[in-house]
mmCIF file of C-alpha atoms in Angstrom:
data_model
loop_
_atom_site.group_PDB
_atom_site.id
_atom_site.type_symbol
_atom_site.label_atom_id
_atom_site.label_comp_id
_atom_site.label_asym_id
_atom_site.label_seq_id
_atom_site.Cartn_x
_atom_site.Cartn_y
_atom_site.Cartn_z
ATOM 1 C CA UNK A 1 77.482 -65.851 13.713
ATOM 2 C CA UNK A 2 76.377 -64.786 17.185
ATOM 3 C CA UNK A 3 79.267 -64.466 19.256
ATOM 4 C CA UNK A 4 78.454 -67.053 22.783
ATOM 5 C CA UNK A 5 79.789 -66.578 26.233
ATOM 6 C CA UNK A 6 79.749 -69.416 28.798
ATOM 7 C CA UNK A 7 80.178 -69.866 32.614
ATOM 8 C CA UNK A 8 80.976 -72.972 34.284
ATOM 9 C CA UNK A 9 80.024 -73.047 38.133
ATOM 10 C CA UNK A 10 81.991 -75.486 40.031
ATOM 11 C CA UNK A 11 79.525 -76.730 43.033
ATOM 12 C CA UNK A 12 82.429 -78.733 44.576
ATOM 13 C CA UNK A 13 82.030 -78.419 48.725
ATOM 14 C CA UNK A 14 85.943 -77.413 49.057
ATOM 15 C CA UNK A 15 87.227 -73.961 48.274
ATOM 16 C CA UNK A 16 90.405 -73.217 46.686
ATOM 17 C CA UNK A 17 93.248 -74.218 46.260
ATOM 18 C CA UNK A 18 91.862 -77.331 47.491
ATOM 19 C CA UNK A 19 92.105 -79.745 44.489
ATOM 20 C CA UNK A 20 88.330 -80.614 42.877
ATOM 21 C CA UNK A 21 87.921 -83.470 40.530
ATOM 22 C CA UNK A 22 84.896 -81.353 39.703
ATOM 23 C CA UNK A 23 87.175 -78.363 38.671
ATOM 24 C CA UNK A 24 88.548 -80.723 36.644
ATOM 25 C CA UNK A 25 85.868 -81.766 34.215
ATOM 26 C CA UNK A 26 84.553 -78.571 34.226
ATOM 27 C CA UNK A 27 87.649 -77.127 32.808
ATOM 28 C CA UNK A 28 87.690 -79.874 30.349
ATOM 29 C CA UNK A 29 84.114 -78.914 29.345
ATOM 30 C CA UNK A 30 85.393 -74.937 28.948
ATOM 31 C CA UNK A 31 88.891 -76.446 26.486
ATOM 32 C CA UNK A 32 85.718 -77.817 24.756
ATOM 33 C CA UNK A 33 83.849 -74.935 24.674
ATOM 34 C CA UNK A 34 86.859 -72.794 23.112
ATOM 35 C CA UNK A 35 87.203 -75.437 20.559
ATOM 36 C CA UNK A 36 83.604 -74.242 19.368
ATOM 37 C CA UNK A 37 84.281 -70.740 19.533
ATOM 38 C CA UNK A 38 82.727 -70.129 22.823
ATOM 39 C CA UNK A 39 84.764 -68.023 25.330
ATOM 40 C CA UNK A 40 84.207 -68.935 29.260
ATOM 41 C CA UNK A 41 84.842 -68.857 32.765
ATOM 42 C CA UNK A 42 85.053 -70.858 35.755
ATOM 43 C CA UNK A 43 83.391 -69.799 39.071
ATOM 44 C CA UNK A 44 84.091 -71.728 42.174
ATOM 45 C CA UNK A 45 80.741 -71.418 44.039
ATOM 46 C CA UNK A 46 82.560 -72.474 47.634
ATOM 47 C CA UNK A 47 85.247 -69.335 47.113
ATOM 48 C CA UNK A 48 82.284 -66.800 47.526
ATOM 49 C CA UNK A 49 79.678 -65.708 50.316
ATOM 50 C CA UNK A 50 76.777 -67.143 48.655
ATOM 51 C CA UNK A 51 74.189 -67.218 50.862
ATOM 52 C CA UNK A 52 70.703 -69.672 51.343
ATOM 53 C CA UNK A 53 68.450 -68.187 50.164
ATOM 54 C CA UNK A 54 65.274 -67.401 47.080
ATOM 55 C CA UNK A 55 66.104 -64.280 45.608
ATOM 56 C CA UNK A 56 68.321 -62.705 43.446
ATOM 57 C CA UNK A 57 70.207 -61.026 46.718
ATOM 58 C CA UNK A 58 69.674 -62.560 50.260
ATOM 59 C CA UNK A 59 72.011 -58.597 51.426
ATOM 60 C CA UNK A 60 74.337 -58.245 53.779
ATOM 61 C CA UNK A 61 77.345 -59.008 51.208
ATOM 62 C CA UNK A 62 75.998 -61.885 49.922
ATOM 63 C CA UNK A 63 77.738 -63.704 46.984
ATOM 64 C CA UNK A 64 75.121 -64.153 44.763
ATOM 65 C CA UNK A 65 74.562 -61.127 42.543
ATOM 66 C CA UNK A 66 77.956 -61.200 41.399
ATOM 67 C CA UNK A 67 77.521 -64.634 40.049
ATOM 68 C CA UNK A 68 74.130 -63.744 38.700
ATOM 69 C CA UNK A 69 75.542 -60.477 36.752
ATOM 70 C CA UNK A 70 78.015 -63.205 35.241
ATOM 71 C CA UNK A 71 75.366 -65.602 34.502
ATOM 72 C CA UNK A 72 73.240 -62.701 32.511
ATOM 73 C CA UNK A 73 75.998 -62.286 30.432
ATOM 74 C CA UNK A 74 76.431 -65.822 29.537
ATOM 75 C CA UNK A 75 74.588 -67.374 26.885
ATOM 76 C CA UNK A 76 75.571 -70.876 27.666
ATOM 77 C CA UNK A 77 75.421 -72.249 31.597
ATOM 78 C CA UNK A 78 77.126 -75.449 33.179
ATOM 79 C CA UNK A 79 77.228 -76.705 36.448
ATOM 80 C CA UNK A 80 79.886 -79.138 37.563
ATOM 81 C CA UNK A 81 79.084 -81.117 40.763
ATOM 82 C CA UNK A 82 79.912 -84.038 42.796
ATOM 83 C CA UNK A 83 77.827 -86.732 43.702
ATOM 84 C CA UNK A 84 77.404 -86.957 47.092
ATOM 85 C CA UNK A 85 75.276 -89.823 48.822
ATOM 86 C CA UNK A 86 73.731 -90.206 45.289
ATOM 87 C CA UNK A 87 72.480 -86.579 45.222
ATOM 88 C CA UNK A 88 74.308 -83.269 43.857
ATOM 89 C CA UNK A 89 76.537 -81.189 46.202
ATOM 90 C CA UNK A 90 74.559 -79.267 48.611
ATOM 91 C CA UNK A 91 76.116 -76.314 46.844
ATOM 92 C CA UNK A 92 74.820 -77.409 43.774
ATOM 93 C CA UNK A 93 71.368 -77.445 45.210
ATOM 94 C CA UNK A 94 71.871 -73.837 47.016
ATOM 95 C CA UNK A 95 72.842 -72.909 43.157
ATOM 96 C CA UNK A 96 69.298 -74.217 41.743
ATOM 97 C CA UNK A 97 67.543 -72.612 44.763
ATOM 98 C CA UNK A 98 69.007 -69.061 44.131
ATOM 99 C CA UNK A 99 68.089 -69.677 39.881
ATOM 100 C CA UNK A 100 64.591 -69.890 41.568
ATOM 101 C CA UNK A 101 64.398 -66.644 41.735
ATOM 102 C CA UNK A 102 64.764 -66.151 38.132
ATOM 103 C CA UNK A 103 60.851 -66.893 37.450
ATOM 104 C CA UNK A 104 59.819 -63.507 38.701
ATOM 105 C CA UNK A 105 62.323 -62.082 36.542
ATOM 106 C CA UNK A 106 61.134 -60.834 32.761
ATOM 107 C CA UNK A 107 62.396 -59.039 30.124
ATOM 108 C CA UNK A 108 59.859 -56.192 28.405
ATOM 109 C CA UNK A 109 58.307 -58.438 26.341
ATOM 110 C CA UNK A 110 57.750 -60.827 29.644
ATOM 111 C CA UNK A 111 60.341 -63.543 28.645
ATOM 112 C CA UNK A 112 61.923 -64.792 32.023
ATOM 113 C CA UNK A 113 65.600 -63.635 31.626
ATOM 114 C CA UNK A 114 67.030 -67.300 31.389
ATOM 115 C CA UNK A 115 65.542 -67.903 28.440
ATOM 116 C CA UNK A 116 67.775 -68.307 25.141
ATOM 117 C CA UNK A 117 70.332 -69.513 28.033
ATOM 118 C CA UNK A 118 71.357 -73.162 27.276
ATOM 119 C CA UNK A 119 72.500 -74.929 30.111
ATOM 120 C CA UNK A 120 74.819 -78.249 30.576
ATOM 121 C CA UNK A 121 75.979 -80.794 33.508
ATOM 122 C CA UNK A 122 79.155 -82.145 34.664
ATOM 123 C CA UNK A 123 79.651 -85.054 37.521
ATOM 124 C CA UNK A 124 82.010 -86.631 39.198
ATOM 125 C CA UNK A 125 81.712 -89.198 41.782
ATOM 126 C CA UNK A 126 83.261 -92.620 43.378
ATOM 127 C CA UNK A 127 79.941 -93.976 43.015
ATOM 128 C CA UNK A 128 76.877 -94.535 40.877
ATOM 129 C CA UNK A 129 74.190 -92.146 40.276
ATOM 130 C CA UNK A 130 75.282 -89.496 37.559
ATOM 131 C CA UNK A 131 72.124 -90.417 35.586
ATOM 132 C CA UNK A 132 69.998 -89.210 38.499
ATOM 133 C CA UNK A 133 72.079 -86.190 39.391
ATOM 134 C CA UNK A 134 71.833 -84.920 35.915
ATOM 135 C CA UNK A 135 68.179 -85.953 36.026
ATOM 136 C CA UNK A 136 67.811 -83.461 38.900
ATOM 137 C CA UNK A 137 70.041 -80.430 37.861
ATOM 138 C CA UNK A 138 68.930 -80.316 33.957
ATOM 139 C CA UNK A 139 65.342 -80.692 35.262
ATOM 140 C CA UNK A 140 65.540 -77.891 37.769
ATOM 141 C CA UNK A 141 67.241 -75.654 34.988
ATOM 142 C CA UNK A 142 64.845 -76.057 32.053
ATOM 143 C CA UNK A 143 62.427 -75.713 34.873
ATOM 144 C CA UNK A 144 63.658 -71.688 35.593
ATOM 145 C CA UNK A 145 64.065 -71.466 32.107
ATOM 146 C CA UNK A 146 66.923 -72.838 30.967
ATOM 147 C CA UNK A 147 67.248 -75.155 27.270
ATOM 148 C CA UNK A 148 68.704 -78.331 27.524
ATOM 149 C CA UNK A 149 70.219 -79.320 24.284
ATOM 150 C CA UNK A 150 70.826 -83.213 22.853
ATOM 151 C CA UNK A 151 73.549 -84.991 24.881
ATOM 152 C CA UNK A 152 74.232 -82.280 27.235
ATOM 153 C CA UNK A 153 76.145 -83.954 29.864
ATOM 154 C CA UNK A 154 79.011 -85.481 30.622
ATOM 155 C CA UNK A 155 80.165 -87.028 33.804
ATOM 156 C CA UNK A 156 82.704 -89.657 35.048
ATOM 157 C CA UNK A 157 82.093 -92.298 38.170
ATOM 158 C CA UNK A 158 84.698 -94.195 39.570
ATOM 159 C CA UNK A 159 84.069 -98.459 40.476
ATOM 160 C CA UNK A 160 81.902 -98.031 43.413
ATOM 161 C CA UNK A 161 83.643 -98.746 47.017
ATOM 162 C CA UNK A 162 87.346 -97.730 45.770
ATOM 163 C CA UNK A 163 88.845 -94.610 46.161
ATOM 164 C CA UNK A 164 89.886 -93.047 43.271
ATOM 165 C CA UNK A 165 89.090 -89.099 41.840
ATOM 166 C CA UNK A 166 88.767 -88.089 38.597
ATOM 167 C CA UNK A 167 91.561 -85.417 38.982
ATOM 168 C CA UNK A 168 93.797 -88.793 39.904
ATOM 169 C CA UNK A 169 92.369 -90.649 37.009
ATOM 170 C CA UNK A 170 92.822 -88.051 34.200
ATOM 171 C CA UNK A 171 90.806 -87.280 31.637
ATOM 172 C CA UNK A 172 89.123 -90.540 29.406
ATOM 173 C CA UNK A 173 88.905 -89.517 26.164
ATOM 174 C CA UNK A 174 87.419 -92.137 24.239
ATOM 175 C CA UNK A 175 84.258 -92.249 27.118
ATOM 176 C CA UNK A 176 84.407 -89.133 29.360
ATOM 177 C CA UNK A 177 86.120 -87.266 26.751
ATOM 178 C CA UNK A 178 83.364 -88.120 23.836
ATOM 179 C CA UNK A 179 80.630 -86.825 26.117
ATOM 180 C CA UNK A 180 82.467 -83.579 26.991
ATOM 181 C CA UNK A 181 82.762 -82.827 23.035
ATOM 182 C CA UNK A 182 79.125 -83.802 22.736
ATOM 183 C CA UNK A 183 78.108 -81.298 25.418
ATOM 184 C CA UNK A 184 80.243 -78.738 24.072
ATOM 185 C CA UNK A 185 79.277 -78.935 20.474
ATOM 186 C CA UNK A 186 75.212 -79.216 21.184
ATOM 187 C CA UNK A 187 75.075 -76.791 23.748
ATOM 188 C CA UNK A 188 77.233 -73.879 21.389
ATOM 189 C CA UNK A 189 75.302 -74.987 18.577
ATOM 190 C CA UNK A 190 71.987 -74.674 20.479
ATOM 191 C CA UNK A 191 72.877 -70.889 22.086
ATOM 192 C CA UNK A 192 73.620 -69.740 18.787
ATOM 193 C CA UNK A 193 70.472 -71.126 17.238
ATOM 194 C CA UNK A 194 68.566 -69.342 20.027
ATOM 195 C CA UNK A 195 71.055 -65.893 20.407
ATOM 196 C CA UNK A 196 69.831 -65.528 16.335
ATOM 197 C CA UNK A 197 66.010 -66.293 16.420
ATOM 198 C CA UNK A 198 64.730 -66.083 20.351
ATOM 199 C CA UNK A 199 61.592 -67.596 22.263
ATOM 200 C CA UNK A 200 58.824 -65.539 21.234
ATOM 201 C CA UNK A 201 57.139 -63.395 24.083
ATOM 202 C CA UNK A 202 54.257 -65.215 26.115
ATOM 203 C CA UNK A 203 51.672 -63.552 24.211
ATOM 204 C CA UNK A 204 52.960 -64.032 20.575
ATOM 205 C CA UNK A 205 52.896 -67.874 21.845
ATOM 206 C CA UNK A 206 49.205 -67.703 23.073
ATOM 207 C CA UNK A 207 48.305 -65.771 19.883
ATOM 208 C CA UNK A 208 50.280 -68.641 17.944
ATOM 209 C CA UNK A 209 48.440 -71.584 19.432
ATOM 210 C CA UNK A 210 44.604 -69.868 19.652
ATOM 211 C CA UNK A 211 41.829 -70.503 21.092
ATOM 212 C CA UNK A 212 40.938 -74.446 21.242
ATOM 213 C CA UNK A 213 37.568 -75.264 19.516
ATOM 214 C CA UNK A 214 35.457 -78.204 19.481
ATOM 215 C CA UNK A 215 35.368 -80.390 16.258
#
């Protein structure tokens, strides 16, 4: 059984020790992750220099590459991120703008790098829209090459105009909870699927489908 790394990027806008319902979930996603096998670690993206930016490094001590080198050794990704005004963190959409970067990025058979990667969402909020945050951030990763399995998301919003955090609230384990196991066990199941039998190279895929004919 191929052994499968994860990281879990916390997009929250505060950086520590400032508490993060985010951080939260997302470390409920990784106990979930363990319980499949899968080994992990939590970055938060607000404790490092990462700069704006569409490249793998933007220079001048930028944050990036060190959370890229992490991310190339992961088989599994998840971002964790708030909702904020409906929409993900801006972090979280600095994140997705520096994994554009990725598509000029191939292995030797031309496979973009991200590929085999399975990738997951988390969200928190005090207000609705997870459905359309995890619209945006799974569609941005499978976009740069990322797999999306069944179910992979979880995400917790709190009655809209009150005031309470997930971190406050605790963990729900017959709702939250049931969609953090879900995202665990697809997502593992998924990145060892693909770690065993990859994407086949661009060409094999071209020579696979053929040339279309007319009837």
């Amino acid at each position: 059984m191929a052994s499968i790394r994860a990281l879990v990027l916390n997009c929250t806008l505060k950086p520590s020790p400032a508490p993060s319902s985010s951080e939260q979930l997302a470390r409920e996603v990784l106990a979930e992750l363990a319980e499949q096998g899968v080994e992990g670690e939590l970055v938060r993206v607000a404790d490092h220099d990462v700069r704006f930016g569409v490249s793998t490094d933007e220079g001048d001590g930028d944050g990036w590459p060190a959370i890229r080198a992490k991310l190339l050794a992961a088989q599994v990704l998840v971002i964790a991120t708030p909702i904020w005004l409906g929409q993900p963190s801006s972090v979280c959409k600095m994140v997705l703008e520096r994994l554009d970067a990725e598509l000029s990025e191939t292995d030797d058979e031309g496979r973009l790098l991200t590929y085999g990667k399975v990738a997951g969402v988390a969200v928190v909020g005090n207000e609705d829209g997870a459905h359309h945050t995890v619209g945006q951030v799974q569609q941005a990763l499978n976009e740069v090459g990322f797999t999306i399995a069944a179910a992979a998301a979880t995400y917790w919003v709190g009655e809209a105009l009150q005031t309470v955090d997930y971190r406050d609230a605790g963990p729900k384990p017959d709702t939250t909870g049931r969609t953090t196991k879900a995202l665990a066990l697809n997502t593992a199941h998924l990145a060892r699927l693909l770690a065993d039998q990859p994407y086949p190279p661009p060409n094999a895929q071209s020579a696979a489908v053929g040339p279309s004919r007319e009837p």
